CSV table of C-alpha atoms and ligand atoms in Angstrom, one decimal:
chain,number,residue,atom,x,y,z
G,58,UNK,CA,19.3,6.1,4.4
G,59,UNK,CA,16.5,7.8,6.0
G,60,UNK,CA,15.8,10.9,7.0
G,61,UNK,CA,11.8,12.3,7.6
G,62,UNK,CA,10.9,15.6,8.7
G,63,UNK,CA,7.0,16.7,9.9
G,64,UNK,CA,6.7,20.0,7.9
G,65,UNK,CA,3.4,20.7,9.7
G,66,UNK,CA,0.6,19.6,11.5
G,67,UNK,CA,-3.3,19.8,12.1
G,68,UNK,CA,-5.2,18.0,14.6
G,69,UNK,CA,-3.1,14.6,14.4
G,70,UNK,CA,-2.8,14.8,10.5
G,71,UNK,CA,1.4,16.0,9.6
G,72,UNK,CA,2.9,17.2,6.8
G,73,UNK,CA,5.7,15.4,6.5
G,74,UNK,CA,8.8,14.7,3.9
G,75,UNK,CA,11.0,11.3,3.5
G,76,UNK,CA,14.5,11.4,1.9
G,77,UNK,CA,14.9,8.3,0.9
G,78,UNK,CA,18.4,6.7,-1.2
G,79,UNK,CA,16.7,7.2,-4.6
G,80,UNK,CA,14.3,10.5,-4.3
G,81,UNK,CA,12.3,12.6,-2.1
G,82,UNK,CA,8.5,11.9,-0.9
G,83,UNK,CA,6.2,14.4,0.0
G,84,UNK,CA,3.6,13.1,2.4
G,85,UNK,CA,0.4,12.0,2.9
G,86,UNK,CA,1.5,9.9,0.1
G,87,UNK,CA,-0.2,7.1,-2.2
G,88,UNK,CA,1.7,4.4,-3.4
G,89,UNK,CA,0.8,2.1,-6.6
G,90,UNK,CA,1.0,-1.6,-6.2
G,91,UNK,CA,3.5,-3.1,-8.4
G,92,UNK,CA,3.7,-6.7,-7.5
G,93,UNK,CA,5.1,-8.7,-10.0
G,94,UNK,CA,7.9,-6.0,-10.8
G,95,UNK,CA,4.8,-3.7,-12.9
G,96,UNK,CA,2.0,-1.6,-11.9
G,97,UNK,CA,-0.3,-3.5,-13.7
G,98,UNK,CA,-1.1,-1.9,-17.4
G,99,UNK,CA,0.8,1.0,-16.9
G,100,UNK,CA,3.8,2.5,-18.4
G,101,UNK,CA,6.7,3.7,-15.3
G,102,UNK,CA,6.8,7.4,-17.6
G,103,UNK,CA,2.9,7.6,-16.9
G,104,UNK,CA,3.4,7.1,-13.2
G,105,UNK,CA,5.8,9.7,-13.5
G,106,UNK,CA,4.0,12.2,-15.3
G,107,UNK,CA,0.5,11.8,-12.8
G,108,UNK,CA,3.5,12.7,-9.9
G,109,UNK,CA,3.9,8.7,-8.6
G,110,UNK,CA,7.1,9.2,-6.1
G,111,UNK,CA,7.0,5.8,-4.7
G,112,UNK,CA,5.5,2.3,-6.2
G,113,UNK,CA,5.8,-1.0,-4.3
G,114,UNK,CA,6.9,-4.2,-5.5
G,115,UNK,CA,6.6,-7.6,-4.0
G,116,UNK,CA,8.9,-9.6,-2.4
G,117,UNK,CA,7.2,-13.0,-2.4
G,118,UNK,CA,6.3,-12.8,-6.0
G,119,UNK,CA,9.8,-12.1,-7.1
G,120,UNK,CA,11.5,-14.2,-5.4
G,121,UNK,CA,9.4,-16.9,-6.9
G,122,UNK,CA,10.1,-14.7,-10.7
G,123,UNK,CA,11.7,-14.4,-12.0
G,124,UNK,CA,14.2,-15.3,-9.0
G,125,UNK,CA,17.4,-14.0,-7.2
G,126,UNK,CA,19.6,-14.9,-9.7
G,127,UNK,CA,17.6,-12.4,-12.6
G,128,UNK,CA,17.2,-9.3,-10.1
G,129,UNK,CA,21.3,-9.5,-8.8
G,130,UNK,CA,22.4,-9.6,-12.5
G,131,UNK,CA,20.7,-6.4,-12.2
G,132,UNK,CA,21.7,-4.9,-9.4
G,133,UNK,CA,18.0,-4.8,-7.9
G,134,UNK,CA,14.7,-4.5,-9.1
G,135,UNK,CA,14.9,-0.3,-9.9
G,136,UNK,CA,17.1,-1.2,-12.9
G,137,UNK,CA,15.3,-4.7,-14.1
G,138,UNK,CA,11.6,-2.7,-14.2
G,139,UNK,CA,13.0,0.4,-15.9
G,140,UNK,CA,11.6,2.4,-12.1
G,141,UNK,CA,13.9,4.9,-11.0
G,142,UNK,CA,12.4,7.0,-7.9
G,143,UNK,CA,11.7,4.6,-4.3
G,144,UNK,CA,10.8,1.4,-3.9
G,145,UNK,CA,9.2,-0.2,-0.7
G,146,UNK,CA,8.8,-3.8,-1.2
G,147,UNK,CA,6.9,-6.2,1.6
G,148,UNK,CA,8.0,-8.7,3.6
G,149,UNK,CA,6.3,-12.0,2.0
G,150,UNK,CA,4.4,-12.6,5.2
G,151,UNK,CA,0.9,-11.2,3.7
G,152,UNK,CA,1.7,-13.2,0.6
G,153,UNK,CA,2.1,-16.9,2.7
G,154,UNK,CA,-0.4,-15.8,4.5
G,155,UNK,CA,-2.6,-15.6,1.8
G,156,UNK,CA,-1.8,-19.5,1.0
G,157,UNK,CA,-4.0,-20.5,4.5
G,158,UNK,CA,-4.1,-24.3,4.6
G,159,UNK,CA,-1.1,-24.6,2.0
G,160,UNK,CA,1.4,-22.5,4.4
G,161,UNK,CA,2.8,-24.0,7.7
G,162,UNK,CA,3.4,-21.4,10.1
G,163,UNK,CA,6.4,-22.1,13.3
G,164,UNK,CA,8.7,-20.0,15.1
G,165,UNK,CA,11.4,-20.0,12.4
G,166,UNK,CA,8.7,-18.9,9.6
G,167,UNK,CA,6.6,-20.3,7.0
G,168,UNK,CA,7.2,-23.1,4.7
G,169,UNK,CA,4.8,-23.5,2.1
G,170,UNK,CA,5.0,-25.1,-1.7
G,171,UNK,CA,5.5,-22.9,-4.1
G,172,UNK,CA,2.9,-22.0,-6.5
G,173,UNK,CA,5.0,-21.6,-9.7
G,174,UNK,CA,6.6,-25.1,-9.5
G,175,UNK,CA,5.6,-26.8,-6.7
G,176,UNK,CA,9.2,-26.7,-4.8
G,177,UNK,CA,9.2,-26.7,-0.5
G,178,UNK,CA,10.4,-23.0,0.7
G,179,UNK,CA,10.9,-21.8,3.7
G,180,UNK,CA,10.4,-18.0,4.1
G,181,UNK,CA,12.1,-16.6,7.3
G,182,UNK,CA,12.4,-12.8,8.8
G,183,UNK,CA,16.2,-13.7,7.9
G,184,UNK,CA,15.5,-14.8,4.3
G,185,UNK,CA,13.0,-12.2,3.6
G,186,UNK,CA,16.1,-9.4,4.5
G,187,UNK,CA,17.9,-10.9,2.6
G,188,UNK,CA,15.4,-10.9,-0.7
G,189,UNK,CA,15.0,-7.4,0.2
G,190,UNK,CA,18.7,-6.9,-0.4
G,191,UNK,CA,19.0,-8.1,-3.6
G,192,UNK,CA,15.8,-6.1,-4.8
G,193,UNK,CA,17.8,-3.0,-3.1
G,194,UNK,CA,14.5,-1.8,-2.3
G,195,UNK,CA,14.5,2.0,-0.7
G,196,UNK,CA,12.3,0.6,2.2
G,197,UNK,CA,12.4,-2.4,3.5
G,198,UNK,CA,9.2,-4.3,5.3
G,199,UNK,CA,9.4,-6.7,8.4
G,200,UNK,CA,8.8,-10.0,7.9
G,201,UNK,CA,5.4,-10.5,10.2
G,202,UNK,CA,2.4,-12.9,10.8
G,203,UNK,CA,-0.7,-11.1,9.3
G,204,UNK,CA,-3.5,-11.7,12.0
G,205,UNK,CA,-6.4,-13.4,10.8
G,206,UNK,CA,-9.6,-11.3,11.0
G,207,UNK,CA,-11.5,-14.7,11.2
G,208,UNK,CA,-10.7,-18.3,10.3
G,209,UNK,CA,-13.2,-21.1,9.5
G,210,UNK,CA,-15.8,-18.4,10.1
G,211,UNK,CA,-14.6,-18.5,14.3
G,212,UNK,CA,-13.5,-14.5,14.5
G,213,UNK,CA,-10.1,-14.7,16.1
G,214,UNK,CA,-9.8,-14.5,20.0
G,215,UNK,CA,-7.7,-12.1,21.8
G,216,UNK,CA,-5.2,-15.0,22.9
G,217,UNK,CA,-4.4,-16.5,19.5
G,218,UNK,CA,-3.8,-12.7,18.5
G,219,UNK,CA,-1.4,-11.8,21.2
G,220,UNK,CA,0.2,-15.2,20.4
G,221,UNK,CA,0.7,-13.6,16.2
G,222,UNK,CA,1.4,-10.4,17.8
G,223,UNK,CA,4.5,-11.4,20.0
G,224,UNK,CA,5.9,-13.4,17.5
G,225,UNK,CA,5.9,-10.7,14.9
G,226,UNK,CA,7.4,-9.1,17.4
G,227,UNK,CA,10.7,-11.7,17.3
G,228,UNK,CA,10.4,-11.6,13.8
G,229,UNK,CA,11.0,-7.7,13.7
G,230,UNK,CA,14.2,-8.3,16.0
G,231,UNK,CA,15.1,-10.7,13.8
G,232,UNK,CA,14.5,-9.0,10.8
G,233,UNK,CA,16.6,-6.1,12.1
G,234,UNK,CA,19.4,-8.3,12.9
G,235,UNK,CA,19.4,-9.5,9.4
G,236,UNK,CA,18.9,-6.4,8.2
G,237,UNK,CA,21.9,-4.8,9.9
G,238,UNK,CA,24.3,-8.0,9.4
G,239,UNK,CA,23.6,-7.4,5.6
G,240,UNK,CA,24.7,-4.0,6.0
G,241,UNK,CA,21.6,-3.2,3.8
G,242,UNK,CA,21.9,0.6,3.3
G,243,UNK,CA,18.3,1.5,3.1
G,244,UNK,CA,15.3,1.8,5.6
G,245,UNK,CA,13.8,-0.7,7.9
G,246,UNK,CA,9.7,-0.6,9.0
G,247,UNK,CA,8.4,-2.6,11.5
G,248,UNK,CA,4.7,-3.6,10.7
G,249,UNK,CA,1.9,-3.4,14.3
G,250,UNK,CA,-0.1,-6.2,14.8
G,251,UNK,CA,-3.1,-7.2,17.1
G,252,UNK,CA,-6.1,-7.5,15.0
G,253,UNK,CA,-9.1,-5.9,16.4
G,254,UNK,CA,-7.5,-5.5,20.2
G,255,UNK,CA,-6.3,-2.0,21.4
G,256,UNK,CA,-4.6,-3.2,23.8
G,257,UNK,CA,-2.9,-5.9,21.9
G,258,UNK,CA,-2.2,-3.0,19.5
G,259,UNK,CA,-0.7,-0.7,22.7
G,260,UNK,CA,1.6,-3.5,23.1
G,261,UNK,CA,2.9,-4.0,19.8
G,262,UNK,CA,3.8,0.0,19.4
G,263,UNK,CA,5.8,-0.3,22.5
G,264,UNK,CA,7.7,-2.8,21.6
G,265,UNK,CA,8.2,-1.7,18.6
G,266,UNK,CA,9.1,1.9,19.3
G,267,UNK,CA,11.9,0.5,21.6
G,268,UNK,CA,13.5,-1.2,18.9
G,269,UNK,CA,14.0,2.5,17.2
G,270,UNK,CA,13.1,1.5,13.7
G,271,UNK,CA,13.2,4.5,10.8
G,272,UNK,CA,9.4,3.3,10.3
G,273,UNK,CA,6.6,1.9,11.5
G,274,UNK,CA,3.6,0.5,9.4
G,275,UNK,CA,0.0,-0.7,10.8
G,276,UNK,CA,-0.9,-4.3,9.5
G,277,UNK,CA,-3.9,-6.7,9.9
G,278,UNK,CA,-6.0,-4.2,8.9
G,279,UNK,CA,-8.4,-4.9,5.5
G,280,UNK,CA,-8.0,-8.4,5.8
G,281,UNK,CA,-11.8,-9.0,5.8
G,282,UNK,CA,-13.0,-7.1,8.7
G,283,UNK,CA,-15.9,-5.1,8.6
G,284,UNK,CA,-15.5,-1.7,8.1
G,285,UNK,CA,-16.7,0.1,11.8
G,286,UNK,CA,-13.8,-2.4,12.8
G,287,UNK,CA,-11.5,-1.3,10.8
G,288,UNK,CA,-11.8,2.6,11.4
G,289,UNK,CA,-11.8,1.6,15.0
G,290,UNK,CA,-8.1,0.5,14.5
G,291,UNK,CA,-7.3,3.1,12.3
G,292,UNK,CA,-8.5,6.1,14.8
G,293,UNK,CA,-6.6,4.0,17.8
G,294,UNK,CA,-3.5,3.3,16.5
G,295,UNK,CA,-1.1,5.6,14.2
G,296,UNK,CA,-0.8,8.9,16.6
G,297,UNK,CA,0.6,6.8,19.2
G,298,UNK,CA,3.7,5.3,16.9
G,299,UNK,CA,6.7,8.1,17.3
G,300,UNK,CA,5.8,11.5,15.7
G,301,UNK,CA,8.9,11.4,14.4
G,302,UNK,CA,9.0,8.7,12.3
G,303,UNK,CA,6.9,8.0,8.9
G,304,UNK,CA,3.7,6.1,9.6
G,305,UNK,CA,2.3,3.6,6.8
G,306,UNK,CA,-1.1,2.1,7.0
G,307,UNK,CA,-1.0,-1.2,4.7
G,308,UNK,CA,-3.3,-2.2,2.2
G,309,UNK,CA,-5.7,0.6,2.9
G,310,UNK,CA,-8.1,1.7,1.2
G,311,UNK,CA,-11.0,3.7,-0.4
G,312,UNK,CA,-10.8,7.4,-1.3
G,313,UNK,CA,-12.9,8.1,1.7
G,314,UNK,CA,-10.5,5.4,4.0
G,315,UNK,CA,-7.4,7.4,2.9
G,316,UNK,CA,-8.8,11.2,4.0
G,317,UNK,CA,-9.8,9.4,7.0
G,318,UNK,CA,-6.2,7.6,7.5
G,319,UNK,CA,-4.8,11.2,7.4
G,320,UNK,CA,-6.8,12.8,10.2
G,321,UNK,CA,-5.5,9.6,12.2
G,322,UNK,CA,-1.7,10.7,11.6
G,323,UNK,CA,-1.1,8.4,8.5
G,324,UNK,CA,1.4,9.5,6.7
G,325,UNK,CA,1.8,6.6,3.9
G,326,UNK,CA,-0.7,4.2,2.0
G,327,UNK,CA,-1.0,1.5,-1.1
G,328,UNK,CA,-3.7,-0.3,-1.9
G,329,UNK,CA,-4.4,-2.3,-5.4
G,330,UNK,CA,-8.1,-1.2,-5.2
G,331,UNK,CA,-7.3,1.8,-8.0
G,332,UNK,CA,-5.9,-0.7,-10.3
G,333,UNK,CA,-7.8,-4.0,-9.4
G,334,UNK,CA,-11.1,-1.3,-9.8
G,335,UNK,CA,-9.8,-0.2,-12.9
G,336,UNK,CA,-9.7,-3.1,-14.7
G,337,UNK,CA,-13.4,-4.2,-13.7
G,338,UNK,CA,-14.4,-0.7,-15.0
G,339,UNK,CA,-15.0,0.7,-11.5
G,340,UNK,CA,-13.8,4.4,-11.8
G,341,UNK,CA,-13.0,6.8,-9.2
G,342,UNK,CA,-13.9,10.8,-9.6
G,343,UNK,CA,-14.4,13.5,-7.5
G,344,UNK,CA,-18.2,13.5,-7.5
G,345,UNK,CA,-17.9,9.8,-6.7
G,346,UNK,CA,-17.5,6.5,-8.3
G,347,UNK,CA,-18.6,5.5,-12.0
G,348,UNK,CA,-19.1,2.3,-13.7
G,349,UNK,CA,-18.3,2.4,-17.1
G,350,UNK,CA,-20.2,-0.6,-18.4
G,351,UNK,CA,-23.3,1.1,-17.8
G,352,UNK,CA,-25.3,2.1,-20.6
G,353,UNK,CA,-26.1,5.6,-20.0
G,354,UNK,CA,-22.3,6.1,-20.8
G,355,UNK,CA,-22.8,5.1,-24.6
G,356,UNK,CA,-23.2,8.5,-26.2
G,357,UNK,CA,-21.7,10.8,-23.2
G,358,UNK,CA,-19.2,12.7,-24.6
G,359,UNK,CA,-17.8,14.3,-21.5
G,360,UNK,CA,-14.1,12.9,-19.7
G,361,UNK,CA,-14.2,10.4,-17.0
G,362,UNK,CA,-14.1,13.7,-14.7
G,363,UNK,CA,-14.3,16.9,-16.0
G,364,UNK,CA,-12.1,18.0,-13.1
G,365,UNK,CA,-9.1,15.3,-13.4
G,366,UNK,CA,-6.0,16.5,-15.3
G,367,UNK,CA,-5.1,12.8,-15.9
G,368,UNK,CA,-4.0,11.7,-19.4
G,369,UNK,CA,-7.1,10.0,-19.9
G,370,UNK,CA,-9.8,12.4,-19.3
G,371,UNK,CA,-7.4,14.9,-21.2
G,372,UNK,CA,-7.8,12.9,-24.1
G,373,UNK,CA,-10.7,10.2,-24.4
G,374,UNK,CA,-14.7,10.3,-23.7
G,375,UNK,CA,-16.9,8.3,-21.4
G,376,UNK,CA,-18.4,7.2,-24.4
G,377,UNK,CA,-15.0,5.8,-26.3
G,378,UNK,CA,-14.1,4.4,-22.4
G,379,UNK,CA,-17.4,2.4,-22.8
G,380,UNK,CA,-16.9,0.9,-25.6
G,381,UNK,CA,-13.1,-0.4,-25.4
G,382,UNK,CA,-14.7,-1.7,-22.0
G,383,UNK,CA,-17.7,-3.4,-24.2
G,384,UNK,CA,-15.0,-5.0,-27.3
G,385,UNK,CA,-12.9,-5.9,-24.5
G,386,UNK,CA,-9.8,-4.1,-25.6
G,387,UNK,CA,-6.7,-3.9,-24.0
G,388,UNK,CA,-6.7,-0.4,-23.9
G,389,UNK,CA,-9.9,0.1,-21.6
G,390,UNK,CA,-8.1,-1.1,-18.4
G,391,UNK,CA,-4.8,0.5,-19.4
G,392,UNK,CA,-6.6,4.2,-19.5
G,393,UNK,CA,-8.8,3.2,-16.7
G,394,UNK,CA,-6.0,2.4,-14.3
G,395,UNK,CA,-4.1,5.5,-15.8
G,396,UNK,CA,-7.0,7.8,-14.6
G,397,UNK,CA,-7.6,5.9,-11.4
G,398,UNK,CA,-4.2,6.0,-9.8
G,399,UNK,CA,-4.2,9.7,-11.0
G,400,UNK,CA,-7.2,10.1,-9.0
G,401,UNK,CA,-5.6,8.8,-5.8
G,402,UNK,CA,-2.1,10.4,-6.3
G,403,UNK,CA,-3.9,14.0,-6.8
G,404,UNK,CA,-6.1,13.0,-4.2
G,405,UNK,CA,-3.1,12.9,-1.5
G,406,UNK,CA,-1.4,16.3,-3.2
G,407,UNK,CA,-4.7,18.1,-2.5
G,408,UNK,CA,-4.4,16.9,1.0
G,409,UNK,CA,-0.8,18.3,1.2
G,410,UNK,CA,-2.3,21.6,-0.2
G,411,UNK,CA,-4.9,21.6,2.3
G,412,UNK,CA,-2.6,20.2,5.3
G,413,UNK,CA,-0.1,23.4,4.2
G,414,UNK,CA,-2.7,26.3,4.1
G,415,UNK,CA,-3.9,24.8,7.5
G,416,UNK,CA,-7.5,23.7,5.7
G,417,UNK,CA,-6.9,20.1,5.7
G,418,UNK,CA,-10.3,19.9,8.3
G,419,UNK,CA,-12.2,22.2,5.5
G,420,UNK,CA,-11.0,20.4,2.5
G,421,UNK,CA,-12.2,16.8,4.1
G,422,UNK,CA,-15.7,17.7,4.6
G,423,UNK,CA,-15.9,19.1,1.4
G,424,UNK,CA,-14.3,15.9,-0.1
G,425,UNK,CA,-16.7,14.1,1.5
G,426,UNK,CA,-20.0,15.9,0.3
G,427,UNK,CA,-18.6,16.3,-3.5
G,428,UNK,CA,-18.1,12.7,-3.3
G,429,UNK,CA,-21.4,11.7,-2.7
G,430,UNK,CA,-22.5,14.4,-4.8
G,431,UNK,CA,-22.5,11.5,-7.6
G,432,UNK,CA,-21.5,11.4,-11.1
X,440,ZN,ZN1,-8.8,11.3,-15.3
């Protein structure tokens, strides 16, 4: 079940809220990574308490562990990671993807070795529906070919991309044949390809609005590209996806990436930067980023960011933060990843704020300036 409704609008930035099986999302929203099943270091009550409404989880990973069999005994992967609220899992096809010389793309899908034991699988739009089944995830993800940005160096030309692009294209029908023949009760996305081609990108929205999907998602996008690139996609494509259907930019991005997504119409991101940043000390504030290693931290006694209401700066000091970082204890990246994720989940409710008092173009520009305001 699906149901989204645009609450409001300015310029092409919405409003919006998704009634999903298991909860309610107010968006713009930020979702934590959880691949393997966990957001990395951190506890489900803490993503509760910093107002986390959806995570993601990976359906690659888990169907490698800990495997089918595990996650039907428990009647999906909400009960097996202690996660109540949504769930939106991926399709795998980023994940092969990922393999490059190990993965063998055709028609049917990819088949690849596995990199837990070595076994030949074969990962199709039909088997990755029917993964998503068993993990009973809330919303469901395509199975699609991620564009390469480049290969071998050789940035990719327009007719290998139309050539990914029009068979993730089959793969969506296929994926929501599947999807419907497994009577799977949740929501479906379809994922817009074409790499770095507007026109290729035109294309794949068509095509994909005709297919009435409860979703659409933008993929290929932060998969190496530089950045001008990048924003060029993002300012092209999401307002021309149906307005009334939840938009969800993939993989995307910085602080500033994720303002800018919303003035584009996005409605939905994730991104392991908070987490993966976290854990190499790289923090996130409102007067922009901090790296804890450095030594003019070791006697500051102030929070992370005197602003955040995260459990971390609530409790522990810049100095203390430095030196779990310096002894290496396991506590560092667990606090860190706390106060990062809290950054970017109270970073998308001040958005809603703004985006409700009709400020949202006010409340950017400020963000912009107090971020490079610096520590
Ligand atoms: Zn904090």
């Amino acid at each position: 079940m699906l149901e989204f409704t645009v609450l409001s609008t300015e310029g092409l930035a919405r409003r919006g809220r998704l009634v999903l099986n298991r909860g309610t999302v107010e968006t713009p929203v930020f979702m934590p990574v959880g691949t393997y099943g966990s957001v990395k270091g951190v506890m489900p009550d803490s993503l509760e308490a910093m107002g986390a409404e959806i995570i993601l989880g990976n359906t690659f990973h888990l169907w490698l562990r800990p495997g089918l069999d595990v996650l039907r005994t428990f009647g999906g992967l909400h009960r097996f990671e202690g996660w109540t609220r949504p769930i939106l899992t991926d399709s795998g096809g980023f994940q092969v993807w990922s393999l490059g010389a190990n993965a063998k793309v055709s028609e049917q899908g990819v088949a690849f070795q596995s990199p837990v034991n070595g076994d030949k699988l074969l990962l199709t739009p039909e088997v990755s529906m029917q993964i998503q089944r068993v993990l009973d995830s809330d919303v469901v993800m395509q199975f699609d070919e991620c564009t390469a940005w480049q290969k071998d160096g050789v940035v990719a030309a327009e007719a290998e991309v139309r050539r990914s692009m029009e068979m993730s294209l089959r793969w969506a029908r296929r994926s929501q044949d599947e999807f419907a023949r497994l009577e799977n009760p949740n929501a479906l996305f379809g994922i817009v390809q074409g790499g770095m081609f507007e026109t290729l990108r035109e294309a794949s929205v068509e095509a994909l609005a005709a297919l009435d999907l409860p979703g659409y998602a933008i993929g290929g996008v932060s998969v190496g590209e530089p950045k001008e690139e990048m924003r060029r996609i993002v300012g092209h494509t999401p307002h021309r996806l149906p307005a009334a259907k939840p938009r969800y930019l993939m993989g995307v991005g910085t602080p500033e990436d994720l303002v800018e997504g919303v003035a584009a119409g996005v409605d939905m991101f994730d991104c392991v930067m908070p987490t993966r940043n976290a854990r190499n000390g790289h923090l996130f504030t409102r007067f922009g980023d901090l790296r804890i290693r450095n030594a003019r931290y070791k006697q500051d006694e102030s929070p992370l960011d005197p602003t955040c209401g995260c459990a971390t700066c609530a409790r522990f000091s810049r100095a203390y933060l430095h030196h779990l970082d310096r002894c290496g204890e396991m506590l560092a990246p667990m606090l860190a990843s706390v106060h990062n994720l809290h950054f970017y989940v109270d970073l998308m409710r001040r958005v809603r704020e703004a985006l409700q008092g009709q400020r949202f173009a006010a409340f950017a520009a400020q963000f912009r300036l107090d971020r490079q305001r610096g520590v």
